[in-house]
Amino acid sequence: MATPAPASAPITTTQPAPGWAWATLVILLLVLAIVGGVRSCNAARTEQEAARAEQAAPRSVPMIEALLLERECWTPCDANIAWPFKIRTEGRPLRIKFQGVAGWTDYPGEGDFRAPSNMQSGETQFVSPDEENLHVRVQVYRKVMVPAPGP
């Protein structure tokens, strides 16, 4: 008997993909690269905006007392005092007549001076207790609270 001829294997040839398929693949890769780049830029921008917002966010700043010169005069003189105050006289004693206080209050010219508790806002008179030096320079400051200077 005759041997049958072996069946020949089918011959396959690889054909290159059409041009439109390559173009689609390249466009898809470009789109993915652009989207990835935009996302990373957006992430960086978001981080920058968060850092700016953190810097601009109000922080609790310590407050300190400051003095604003409200009135400067030479005795005898007066001033309208209607706020927390401090008086300076270059170390010279002073006699003060406050609204609501009977009589005169002596100010030593040095150290911390506290006004009488029954003092009322209004016209305050200043005179020198020293008969040899009737003219004392008086500076009346308003006490205010301001943010402490930064580092």
Coordinates of C-alpha atoms in Angstrom, one line a residue:
M1 CA 0.0 0.0 0.0
A2 CA 1.1 3.2 -0.7
T3 CA 1.9 5.6 2.0
P4 CA -0.2 8.6 1.9
A5 CA 1.6 11.8 1.4
P6 CA 2.0 13.8 4.6
A7 CA -0.5 16.5 5.0
S8 CA 1.3 19.7 4.5
A9 CA 1.0 22.3 7.2
P10 CA -0.8 25.4 6.3
I11 CA 1.6 28.2 5.4
T12 CA 0.9 31.4 7.4
T13 CA 2.3 34.7 6.5
T14 CA 2.2 37.6 8.9
Q15 CA 0.9 40.7 7.5
P16 CA 1.8 44.0 9.0
A17 CA -1.0 45.8 10.8
P18 CA -2.8 48.4 8.7
G19 CA -1.5 52.0 9.1
W20 CA -4.7 53.2 11.0
A21 CA -4.0 50.6 13.8
W22 CA -0.5 52.0 14.3
A23 CA -1.8 55.6 14.3
T24 CA -4.5 54.7 16.8
L25 CA -1.9 53.0 19.1
V26 CA 0.4 56.1 18.9
I27 CA -2.4 58.5 19.6
L28 CA -3.6 56.4 22.6
L29 CA 0.0 56.4 24.0
L30 CA 0.2 60.2 23.6
V31 CA -3.2 60.7 25.3
L32 CA -2.1 58.6 28.2
A33 CA 1.2 60.5 28.5
I34 CA -0.6 63.8 28.4
V35 CA -3.2 62.8 31.0
G36 CA -0.5 61.5 33.3
G37 CA 1.5 64.7 32.9
V38 CA -1.6 66.9 33.6
R39 CA -2.5 64.9 36.7
S40 CA 1.1 65.3 38.1
C41 CA 1.0 69.0 37.3
N42 CA -2.4 69.3 39.0
A43 CA -1.1 67.4 42.1
A44 CA 1.9 69.8 42.3
R45 CA -0.4 72.8 41.9
T46 CA -2.7 71.5 44.6
E47 CA 0.3 71.1 46.9
Q48 CA 1.4 74.6 46.2
E49 CA -2.1 76.0 46.8
A50 CA -2.3 74.1 50.1
A51 CA 1.1 75.5 51.1
R52 CA 0.0 79.1 50.3
A53 CA -3.3 78.6 52.2
E54 CA -1.4 77.4 55.2
Q55 CA 0.9 80.4 55.1
A56 CA -2.1 82.8 54.7
A57 CA -4.1 81.1 57.4
P58 CA -4.4 83.4 60.4
R59 CA -2.2 82.1 63.3
S60 CA -2.8 83.0 66.8
V61 CA -0.3 85.8 67.3
P62 CA 0.6 86.9 70.8
M63 CA -0.6 90.4 71.7
I64 CA 1.5 93.0 73.5
E65 CA 0.6 96.3 75.0
A66 CA 1.6 99.4 73.1
L67 CA 1.4 103.1 74.0
L68 CA 0.0 105.7 71.7
L69 CA 0.8 109.3 72.6
E70 CA -2.6 111.1 73.0
R71 CA -1.6 114.4 74.7
E72 CA 1.5 116.2 75.6
C73 CA 1.4 119.4 77.6
W74 CA 3.2 121.4 80.3
T75 CA 1.7 121.9 83.7
P76 CA -0.7 123.4 84.5
C77 CA -2.8 121.6 81.8
D78 CA -5.6 119.1 81.3
A79 CA -6.5 116.2 79.1
N80 CA -9.6 114.2 78.4
I81 CA -8.9 110.6 79.5
A82 CA -11.5 108.1 78.5
W83 CA -9.5 104.9 78.0
P84 CA -6.8 102.8 79.7
F85 CA -3.8 105.2 80.0
K86 CA -0.2 105.7 81.2
I87 CA 1.4 109.0 82.3
R88 CA 5.0 109.9 81.9
T89 CA 6.6 113.0 83.4
E90 CA 10.4 112.4 82.9
G91 CA 10.6 111.4 86.5
R92 CA 9.1 114.5 88.0
P93 CA 6.2 114.4 90.5
L94 CA 2.8 115.4 89.4
R95 CA -0.5 116.2 91.1
I96 CA -3.6 115.0 89.3
K97 CA -7.3 115.8 89.6
F98 CA -9.4 113.0 88.2
Q99 CA -13.2 113.1 87.5
G100 CA -15.1 111.4 90.2
V101 CA -12.3 111.6 92.8
A102 CA -12.5 114.0 95.7
G103 CA -9.2 116.0 96.0
W104 CA -5.9 115.7 94.2
T105 CA -3.9 112.5 93.6
D106 CA -0.2 112.6 93.9
Y107 CA 1.9 110.9 91.2
P108 CA 5.5 110.2 92.3
G109 CA 6.8 110.5 88.7
E110 CA 8.5 107.0 88.8
G111 CA 7.3 103.4 89.0
D112 CA 3.8 102.1 88.3
F113 CA 1.0 104.5 89.0
R114 CA -2.5 103.2 89.4
A115 CA -5.4 105.6 89.1
P116 CA -8.0 105.6 91.9
S117 CA -10.6 102.9 91.4
N118 CA -13.4 105.5 91.5
M119 CA -11.9 107.6 88.7
Q120 CA -14.3 108.4 85.9
S121 CA -13.6 109.2 82.3
G122 CA -13.4 112.9 81.4
E123 CA -11.4 116.0 81.9
T124 CA -8.3 115.4 84.1
Q125 CA -6.2 118.3 85.4
F126 CA -2.4 118.2 86.0
V127 CA -0.3 120.6 88.1
S128 CA 3.2 120.5 89.5
P129 CA 3.4 120.0 93.3
D130 CA 6.9 121.6 93.2
E131 CA 6.5 125.4 93.7
E132 CA 10.0 126.0 92.4
N133 CA 9.3 124.1 89.1
L134 CA 5.8 124.8 88.1
H135 CA 6.2 123.5 84.5
V136 CA 6.4 119.7 84.2
R137 CA 6.2 118.0 80.9
V138 CA 3.2 115.6 80.9
Q139 CA 2.7 112.9 78.3
V140 CA -0.6 111.0 78.4
Y141 CA -0.5 107.7 76.5
R142 CA -3.4 105.4 75.5
K143 CA -2.8 101.7 76.2
V144 CA -3.7 99.5 73.2
M145 CA -3.1 95.8 72.4
V146 CA -1.3 95.0 69.1
P147 CA 0.1 91.8 67.6
A148 CA 3.7 91.1 68.7
P149 CA 6.3 91.7 66.0
G150 CA 7.4 88.6 64.1
P151 CA 10.8 87.0 64.2

